mmCIF file of C-alpha atoms and ligand atoms in Angstrom:
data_model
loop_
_atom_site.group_PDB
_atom_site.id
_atom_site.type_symbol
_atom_site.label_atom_id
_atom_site.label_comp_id
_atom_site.label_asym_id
_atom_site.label_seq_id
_atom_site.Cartn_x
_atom_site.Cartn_y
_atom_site.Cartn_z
ATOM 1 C CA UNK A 1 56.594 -49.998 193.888
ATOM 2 C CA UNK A 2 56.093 -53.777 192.735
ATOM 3 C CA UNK A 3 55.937 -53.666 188.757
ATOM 4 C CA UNK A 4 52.924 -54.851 187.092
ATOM 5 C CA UNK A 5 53.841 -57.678 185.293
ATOM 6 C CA UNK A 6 52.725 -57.930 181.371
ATOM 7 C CA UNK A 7 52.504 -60.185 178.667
ATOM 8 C CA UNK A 8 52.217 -58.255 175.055
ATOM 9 C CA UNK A 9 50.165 -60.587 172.369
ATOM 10 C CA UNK A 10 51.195 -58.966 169.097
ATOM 11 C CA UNK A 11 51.492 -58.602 165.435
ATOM 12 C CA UNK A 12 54.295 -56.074 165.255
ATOM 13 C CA UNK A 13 53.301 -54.436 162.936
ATOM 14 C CA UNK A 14 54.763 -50.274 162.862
ATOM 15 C CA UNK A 15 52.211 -49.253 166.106
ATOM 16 C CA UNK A 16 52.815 -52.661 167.639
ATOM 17 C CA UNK A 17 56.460 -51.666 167.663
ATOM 18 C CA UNK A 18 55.857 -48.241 169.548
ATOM 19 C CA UNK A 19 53.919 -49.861 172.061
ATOM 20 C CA UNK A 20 56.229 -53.006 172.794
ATOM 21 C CA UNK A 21 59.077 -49.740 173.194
ATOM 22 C CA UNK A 22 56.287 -47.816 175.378
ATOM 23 C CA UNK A 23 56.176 -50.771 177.585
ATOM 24 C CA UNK A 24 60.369 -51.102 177.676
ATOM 25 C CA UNK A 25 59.967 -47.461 178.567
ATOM 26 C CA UNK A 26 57.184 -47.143 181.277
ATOM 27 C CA UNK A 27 59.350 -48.318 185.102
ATOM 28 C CA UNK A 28 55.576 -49.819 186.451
ATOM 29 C CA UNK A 29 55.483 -52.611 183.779
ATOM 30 C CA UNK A 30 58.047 -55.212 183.955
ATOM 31 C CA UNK A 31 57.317 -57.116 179.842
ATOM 32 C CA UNK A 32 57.298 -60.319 180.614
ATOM 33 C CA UNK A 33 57.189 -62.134 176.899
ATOM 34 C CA UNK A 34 55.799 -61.181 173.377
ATOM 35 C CA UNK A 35 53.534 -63.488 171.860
ATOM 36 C CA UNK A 36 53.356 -63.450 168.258
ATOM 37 C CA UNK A 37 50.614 -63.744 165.841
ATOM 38 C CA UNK A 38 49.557 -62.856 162.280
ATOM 39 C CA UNK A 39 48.071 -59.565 161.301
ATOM 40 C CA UNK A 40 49.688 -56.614 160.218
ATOM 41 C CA UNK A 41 52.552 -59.677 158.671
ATOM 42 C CA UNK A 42 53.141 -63.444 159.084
ATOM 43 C CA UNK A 43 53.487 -64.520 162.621
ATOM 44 C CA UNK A 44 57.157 -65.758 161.620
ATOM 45 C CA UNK A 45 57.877 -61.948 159.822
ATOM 46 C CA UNK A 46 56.712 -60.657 163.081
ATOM 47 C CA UNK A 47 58.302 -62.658 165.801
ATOM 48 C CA UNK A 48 62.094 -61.883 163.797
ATOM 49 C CA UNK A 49 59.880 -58.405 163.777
ATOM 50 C CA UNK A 50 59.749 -58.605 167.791
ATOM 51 C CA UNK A 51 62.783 -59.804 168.440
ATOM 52 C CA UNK A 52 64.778 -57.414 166.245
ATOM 53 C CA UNK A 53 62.632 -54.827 168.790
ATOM 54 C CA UNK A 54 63.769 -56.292 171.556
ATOM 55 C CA UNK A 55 67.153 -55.892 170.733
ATOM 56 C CA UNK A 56 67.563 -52.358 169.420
ATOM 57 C CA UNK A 57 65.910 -51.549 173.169
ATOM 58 C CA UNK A 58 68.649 -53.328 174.646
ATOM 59 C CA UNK A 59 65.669 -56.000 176.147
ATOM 60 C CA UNK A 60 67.255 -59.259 174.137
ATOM 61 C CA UNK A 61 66.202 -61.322 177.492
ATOM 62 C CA UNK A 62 62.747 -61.134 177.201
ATOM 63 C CA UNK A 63 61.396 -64.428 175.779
ATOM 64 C CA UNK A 64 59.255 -64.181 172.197
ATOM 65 C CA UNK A 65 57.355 -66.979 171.280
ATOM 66 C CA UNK A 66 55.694 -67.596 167.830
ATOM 67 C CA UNK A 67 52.217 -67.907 167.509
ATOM 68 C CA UNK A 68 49.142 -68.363 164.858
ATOM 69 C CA UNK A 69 50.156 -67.834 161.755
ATOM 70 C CA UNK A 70 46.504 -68.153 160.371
ATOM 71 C CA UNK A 71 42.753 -66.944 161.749
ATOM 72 C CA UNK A 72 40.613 -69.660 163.312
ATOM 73 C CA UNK A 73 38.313 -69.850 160.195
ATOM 74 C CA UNK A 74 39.162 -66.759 157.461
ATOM 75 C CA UNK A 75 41.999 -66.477 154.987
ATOM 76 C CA UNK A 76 44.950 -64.456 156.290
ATOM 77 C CA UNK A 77 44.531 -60.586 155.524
ATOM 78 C CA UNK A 78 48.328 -59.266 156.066
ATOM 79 C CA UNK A 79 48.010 -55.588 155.649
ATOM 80 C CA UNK A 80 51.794 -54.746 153.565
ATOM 81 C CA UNK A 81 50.313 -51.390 152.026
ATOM 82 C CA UNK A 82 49.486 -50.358 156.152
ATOM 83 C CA UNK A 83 52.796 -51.644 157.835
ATOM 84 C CA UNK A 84 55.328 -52.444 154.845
ATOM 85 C CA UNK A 85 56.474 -55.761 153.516
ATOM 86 C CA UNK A 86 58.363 -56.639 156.310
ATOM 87 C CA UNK A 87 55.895 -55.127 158.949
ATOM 88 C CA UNK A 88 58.303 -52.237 159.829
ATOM 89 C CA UNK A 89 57.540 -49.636 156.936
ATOM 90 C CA UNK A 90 60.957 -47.796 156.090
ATOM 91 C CA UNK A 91 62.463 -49.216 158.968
ATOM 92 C CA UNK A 92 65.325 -51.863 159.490
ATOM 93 C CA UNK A 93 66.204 -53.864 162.191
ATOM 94 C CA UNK A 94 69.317 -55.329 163.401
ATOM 95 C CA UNK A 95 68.905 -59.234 162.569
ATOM 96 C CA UNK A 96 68.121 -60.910 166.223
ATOM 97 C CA UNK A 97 70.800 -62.775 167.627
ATOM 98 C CA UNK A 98 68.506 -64.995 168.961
ATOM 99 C CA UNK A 99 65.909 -67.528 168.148
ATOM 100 C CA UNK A 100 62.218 -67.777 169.197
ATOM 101 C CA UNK A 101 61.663 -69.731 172.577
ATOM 102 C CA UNK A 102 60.915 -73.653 171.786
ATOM 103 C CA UNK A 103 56.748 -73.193 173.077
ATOM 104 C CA UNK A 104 54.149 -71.675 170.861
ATOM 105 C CA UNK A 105 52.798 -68.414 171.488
ATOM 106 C CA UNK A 106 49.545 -70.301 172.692
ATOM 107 C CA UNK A 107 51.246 -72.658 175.215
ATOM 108 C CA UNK A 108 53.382 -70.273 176.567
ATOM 109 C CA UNK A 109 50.632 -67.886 177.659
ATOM 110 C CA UNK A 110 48.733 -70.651 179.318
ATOM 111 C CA UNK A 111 52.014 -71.190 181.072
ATOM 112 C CA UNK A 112 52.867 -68.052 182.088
ATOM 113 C CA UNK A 113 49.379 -66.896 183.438
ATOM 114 C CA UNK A 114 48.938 -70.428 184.957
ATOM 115 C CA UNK A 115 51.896 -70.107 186.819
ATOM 116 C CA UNK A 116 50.754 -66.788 188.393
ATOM 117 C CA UNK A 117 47.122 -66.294 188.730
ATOM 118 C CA UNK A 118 45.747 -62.834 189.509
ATOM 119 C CA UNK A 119 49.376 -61.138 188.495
ATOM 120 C CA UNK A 120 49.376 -61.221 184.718
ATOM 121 C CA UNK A 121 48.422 -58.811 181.762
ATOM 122 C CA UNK A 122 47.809 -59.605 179.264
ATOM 123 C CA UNK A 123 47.859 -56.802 176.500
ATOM 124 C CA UNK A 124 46.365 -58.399 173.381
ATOM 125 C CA UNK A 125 47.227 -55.488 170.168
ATOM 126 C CA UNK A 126 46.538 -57.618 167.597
ATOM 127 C CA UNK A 127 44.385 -60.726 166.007
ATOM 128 C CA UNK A 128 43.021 -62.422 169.031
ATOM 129 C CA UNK A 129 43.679 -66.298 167.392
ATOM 130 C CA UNK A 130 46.525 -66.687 170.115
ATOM 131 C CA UNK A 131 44.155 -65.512 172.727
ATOM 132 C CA UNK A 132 41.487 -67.456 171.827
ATOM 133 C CA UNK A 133 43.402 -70.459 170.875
ATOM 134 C CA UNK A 134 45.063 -70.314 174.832
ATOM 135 C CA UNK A 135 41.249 -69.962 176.111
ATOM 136 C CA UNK A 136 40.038 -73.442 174.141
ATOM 137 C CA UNK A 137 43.333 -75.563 175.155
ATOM 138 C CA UNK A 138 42.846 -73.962 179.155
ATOM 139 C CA UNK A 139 39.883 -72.173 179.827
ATOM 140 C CA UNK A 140 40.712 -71.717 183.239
ATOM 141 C CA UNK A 141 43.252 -68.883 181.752
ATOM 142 C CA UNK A 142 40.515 -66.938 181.160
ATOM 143 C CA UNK A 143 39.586 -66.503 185.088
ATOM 144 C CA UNK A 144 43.768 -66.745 185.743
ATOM 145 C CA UNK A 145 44.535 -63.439 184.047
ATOM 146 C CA UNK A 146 44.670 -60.518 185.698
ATOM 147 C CA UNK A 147 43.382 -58.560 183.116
ATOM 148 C CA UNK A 148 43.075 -58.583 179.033
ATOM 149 C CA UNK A 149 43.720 -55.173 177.670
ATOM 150 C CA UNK A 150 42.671 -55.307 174.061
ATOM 151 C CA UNK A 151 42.750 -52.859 171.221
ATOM 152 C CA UNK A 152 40.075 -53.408 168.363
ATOM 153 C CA UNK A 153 36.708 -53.174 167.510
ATOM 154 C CA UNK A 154 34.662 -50.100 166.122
ATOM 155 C CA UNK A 155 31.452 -49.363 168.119
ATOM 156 C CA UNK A 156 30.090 -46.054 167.417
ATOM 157 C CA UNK A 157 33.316 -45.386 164.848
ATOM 158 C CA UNK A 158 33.468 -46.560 161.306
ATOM 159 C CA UNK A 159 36.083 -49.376 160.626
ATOM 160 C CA UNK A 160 39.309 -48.561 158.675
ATOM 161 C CA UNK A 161 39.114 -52.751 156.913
ATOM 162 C CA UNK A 162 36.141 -52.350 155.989
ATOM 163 C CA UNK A 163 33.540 -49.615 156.358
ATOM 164 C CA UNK A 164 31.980 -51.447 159.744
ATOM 165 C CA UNK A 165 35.140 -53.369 161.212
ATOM 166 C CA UNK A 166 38.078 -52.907 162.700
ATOM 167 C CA UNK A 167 41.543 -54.720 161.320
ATOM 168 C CA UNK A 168 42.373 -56.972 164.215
ATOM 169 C CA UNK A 169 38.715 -58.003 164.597
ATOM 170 C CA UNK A 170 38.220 -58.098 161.021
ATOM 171 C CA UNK A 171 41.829 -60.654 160.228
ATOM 172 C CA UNK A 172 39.989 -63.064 162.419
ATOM 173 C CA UNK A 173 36.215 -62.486 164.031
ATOM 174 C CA UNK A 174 35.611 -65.923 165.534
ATOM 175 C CA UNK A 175 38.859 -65.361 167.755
ATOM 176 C CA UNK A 176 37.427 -62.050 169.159
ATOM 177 C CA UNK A 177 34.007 -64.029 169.631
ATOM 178 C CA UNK A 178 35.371 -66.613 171.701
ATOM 179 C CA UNK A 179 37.270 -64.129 173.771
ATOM 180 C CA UNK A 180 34.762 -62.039 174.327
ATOM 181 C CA UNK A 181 32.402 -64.540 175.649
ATOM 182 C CA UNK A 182 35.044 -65.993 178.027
ATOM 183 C CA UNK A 183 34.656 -64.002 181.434
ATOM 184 C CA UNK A 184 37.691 -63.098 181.269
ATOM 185 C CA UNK A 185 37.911 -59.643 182.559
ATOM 186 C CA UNK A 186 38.541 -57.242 179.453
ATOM 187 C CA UNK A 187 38.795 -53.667 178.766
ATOM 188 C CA UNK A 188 38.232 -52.770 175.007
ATOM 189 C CA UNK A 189 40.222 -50.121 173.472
ATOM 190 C CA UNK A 190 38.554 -49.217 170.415
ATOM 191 C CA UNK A 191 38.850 -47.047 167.134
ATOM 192 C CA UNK A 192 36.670 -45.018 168.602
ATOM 193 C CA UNK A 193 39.408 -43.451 171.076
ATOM 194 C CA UNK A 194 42.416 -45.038 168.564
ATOM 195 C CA UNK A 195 41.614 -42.543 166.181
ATOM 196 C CA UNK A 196 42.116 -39.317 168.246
ATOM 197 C CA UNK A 197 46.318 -40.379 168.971
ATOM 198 C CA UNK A 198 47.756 -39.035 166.565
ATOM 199 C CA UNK A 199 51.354 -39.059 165.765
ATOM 200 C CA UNK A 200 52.445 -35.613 163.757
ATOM 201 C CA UNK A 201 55.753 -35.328 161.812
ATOM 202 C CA UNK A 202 56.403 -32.742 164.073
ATOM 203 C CA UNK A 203 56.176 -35.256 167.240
ATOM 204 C CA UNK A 204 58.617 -37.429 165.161
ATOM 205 C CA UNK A 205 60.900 -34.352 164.568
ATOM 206 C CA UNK A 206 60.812 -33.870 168.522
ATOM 207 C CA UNK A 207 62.209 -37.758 168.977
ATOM 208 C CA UNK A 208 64.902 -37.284 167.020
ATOM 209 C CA UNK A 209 66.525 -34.233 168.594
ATOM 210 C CA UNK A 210 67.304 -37.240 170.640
ATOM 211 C CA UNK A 211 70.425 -39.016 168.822
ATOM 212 C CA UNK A 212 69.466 -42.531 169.276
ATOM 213 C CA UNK A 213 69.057 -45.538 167.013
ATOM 214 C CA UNK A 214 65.337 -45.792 168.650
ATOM 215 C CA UNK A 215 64.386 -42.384 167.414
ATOM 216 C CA UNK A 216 65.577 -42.887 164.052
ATOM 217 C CA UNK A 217 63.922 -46.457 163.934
ATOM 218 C CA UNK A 218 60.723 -44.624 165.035
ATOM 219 C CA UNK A 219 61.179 -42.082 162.180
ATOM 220 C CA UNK A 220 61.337 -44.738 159.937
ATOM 221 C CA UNK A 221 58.546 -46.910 160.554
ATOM 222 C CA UNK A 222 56.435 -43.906 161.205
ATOM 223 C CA UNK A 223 57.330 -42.097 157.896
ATOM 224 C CA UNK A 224 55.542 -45.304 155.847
ATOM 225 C CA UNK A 225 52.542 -45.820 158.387
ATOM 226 C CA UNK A 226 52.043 -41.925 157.650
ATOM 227 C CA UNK A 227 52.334 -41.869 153.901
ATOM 228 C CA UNK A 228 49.454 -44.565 154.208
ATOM 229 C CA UNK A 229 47.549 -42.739 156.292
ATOM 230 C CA UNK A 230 47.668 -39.824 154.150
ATOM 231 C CA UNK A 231 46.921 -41.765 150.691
ATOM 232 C CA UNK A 232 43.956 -44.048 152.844
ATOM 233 C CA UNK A 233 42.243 -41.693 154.948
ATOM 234 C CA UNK A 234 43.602 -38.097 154.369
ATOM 235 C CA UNK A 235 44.794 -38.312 158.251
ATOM 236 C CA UNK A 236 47.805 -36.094 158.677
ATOM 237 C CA UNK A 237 50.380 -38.074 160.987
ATOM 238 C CA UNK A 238 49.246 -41.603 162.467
ATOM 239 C CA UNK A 239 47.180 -43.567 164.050
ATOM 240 C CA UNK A 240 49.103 -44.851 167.147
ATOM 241 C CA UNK A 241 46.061 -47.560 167.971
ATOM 242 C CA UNK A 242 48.660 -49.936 170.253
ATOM 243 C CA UNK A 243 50.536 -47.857 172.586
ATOM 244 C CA UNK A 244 47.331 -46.154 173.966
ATOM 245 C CA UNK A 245 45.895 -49.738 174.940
ATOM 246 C CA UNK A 246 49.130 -50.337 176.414
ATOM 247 C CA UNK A 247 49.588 -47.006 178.391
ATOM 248 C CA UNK A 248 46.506 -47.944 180.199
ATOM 249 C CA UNK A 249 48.371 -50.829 181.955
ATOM 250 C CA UNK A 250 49.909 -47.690 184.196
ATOM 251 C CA UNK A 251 47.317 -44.374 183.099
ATOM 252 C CA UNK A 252 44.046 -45.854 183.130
ATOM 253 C CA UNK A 253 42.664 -41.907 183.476
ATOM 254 C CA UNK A 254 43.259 -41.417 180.004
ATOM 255 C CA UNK A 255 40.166 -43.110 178.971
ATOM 256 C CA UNK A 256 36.770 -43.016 180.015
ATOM 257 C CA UNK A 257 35.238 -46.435 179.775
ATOM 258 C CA UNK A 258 31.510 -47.591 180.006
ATOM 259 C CA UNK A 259 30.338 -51.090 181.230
ATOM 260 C CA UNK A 260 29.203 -52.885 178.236
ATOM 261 C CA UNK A 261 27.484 -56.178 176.854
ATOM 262 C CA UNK A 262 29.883 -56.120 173.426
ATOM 263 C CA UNK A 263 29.350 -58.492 170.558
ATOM 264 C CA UNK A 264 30.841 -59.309 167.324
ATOM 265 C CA UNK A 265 29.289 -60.130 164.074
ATOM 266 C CA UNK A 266 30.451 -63.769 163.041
ATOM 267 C CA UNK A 267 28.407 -63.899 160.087
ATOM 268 C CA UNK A 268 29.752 -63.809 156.258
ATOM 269 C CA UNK A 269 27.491 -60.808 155.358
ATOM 270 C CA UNK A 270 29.139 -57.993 154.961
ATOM 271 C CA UNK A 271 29.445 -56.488 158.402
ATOM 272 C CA UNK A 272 31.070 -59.453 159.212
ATOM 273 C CA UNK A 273 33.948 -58.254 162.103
ATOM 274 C CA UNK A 274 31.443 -55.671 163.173
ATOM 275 C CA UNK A 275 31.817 -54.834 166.522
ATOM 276 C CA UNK A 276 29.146 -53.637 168.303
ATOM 277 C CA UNK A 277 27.662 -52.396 171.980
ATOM 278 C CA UNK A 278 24.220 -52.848 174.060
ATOM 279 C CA UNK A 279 24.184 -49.614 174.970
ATOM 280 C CA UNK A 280 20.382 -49.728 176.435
ATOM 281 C CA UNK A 281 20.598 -53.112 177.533
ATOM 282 C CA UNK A 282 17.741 -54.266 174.750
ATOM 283 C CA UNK A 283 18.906 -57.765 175.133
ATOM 284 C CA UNK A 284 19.096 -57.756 179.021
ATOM 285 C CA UNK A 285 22.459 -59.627 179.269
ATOM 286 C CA UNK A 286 25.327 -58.755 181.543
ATOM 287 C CA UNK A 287 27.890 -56.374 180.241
ATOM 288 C CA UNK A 288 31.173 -58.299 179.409
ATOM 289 C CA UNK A 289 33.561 -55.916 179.570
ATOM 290 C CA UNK A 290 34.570 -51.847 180.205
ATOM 291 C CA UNK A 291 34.918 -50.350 177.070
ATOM 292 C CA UNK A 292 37.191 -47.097 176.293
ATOM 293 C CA UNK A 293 34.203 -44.058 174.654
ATOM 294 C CA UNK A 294 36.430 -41.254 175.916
ATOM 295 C CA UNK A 295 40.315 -40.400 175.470
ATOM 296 C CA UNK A 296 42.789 -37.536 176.542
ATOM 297 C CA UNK A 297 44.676 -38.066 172.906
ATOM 298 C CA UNK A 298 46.738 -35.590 173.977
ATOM 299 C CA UNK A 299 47.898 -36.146 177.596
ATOM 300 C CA UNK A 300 48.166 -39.293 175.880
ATOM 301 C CA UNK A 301 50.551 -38.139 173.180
ATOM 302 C CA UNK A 302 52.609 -36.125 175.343
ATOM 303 C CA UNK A 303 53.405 -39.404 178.062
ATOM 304 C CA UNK A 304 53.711 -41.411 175.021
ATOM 305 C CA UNK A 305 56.862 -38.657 173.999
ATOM 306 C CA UNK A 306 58.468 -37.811 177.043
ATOM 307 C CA UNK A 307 58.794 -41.424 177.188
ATOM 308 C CA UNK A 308 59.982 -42.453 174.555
ATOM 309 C CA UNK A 309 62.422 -39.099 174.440
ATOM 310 C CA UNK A 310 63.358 -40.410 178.003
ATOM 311 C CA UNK A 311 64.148 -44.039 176.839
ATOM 312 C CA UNK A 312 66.192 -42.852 173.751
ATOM 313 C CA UNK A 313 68.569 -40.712 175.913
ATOM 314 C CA UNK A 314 68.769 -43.527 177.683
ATOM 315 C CA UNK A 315 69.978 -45.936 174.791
ATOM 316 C CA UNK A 316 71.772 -43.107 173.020
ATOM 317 C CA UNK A 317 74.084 -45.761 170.790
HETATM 318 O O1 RIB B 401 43.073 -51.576 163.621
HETATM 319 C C1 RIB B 401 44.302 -51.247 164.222
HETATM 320 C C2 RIB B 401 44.984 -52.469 164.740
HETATM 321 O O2 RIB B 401 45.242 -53.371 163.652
HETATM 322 C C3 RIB B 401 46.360 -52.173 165.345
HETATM 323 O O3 RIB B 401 46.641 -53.108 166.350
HETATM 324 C C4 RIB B 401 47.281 -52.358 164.187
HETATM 325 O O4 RIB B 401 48.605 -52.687 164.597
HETATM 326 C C5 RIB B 401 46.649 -53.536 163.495
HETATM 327 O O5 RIB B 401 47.073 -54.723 164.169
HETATM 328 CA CA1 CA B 402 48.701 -54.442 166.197
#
């Protein structure tokens, strides 16, 4: 079976970090590169972030490039109470051996899915800056790409920045305008499906009857992102937002998605990073993209952890 071959755009970030390991895990993807931008921490805390990932998986071959470290037009918004100072919560991670690769984030995606048109991935999980940055330098990436998987937005679902938007559209709207209007083909994985995987303590507890440094890596990260989940929004476990987009590179039945015409709010009113759907086609214009209204959390939940459980036994020092 010919792998599908993806590129991760990222802000790792504690569910960041369970997807890029979903993808390591998952034999139909072969992760091509992590590109690295700001959101959950500093595009330079979270490319040491991605590499130190890399590493503890055993995957220190797959290039990470750095990438935006600021949004197109806002301030930065790092989010340390959601993800931890360092991005990781309660986790640490063996210091990467390696460096960054010499391109930026941006120039390395419009090389990669350049080089291959119709066979890339591209799995965008955080701030879109790097994605939309790629788009303005080449816009012919945005026909090249096989696909752009992309978690954020709130449509019928309340935002967890502020009460109308969604983090990663919030940390930097213009970015998620641009992409959004740039044909390229794009399947939306909201809140509104995000929210229903969740992570319990006692999924975590199953992981680590698995005696691996993954588990206990998971256990850590997982234990902050919970606590603020807890404190924030009286959710008991956590939101696992990134690995669902991701899974759908290889179980695209777990959501059911509706073809949309999707806009976001660009304005500096206060549902500014409002995300938001044409659901009876009042303004007549094409839908731009399939957007995920329905989720199997936990046929989700369960792939997510036999995975992982798999890919720990696996790496079991
Ligand atoms: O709103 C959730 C998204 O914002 C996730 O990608 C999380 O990692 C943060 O980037
Ligand atoms: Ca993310």
């Amino acid at each position: 079976m010919e792998k599908k071959r993806v590129i991760i755009d990222t802000d790792p970030g504690i569910d960041d970090a369970l997807a890029i390991l979903l993808a390591l895990a998952s034999p139909e993807l072969q992760l091509e590169a992590l590109t690295v931008v700001s959101g959950n921490c500093d595009a330079v805390q979270g490319a040491r972030n991605a590499l130190g990932i890399l590493e503890l998986a055993g995957a220190g071959d797959i290039p990470v490039a750095q990438g935006m470290r600021i949004p197109l037009v806002q301030e930065a918004l790092l989010a340390p109470e959601t993800h931890g100072e360092t991005g990781m919560g309660y986790a640490s991670l063996p210091s990467p051996t390696r460096e960054v690769v010499p391109q930026h984030a941006v120039d390395l995606l419009i090389e990669m899915i350049m080089a291959a048109p119709g066979e890339i991935t591209l799995v965008a999980i955080g701030p879109l800056t790097n994605v939309a940055m790629a788009i303005r330098r080449e816009p012919r990436v945005a026909s090249a790409v096989k696909e752009t998987i992309i978690m954020g937005g709130a449509i019928r679902e309340w935002g967890n920045t502020t009460p109308l938007a969604e983090f990663n559209t919030y940390f930097d709207p213009h970015a998620a305008h641009i992409v959004y209007h740039s044909g390229m083909p794009i399947t939306l994985v909201p809140l509104d499906v995000t929210y229903q995987a969740i992570l319990t303590r006692a999924d975590v507890d199953r992981l680590l009857t698995v005696e691996s440094p993954i588990s206990h890596f998971i256990a850590d990260a997982t234990r902050f992102y919970m606590e603020f989940h807890d404190e924030y929004q009286s959710i008991e476990g956590c939101v696992i937002n990134d690995p669902l987009a991701l899974a759908l590179t290889f179980a695209p039945q777990l959501v059911d998605t509706k073809l949309l015409y999707v806009d976001v709010d660009i304005g500096c009113g206060v549902s500014m990073g409002k995300t938001f759907a044409d659901f009876y086609r009042m303004w007549n214009k094409e839908p731009n993209m399939k957007v995920a209204l329905g989720c199997r959390a936990r046929d989700f939940i369960e792939l997510f952890l036999q995975r992982i459980e798999d890919f720990c036994r696996a790496h079991p020092d």
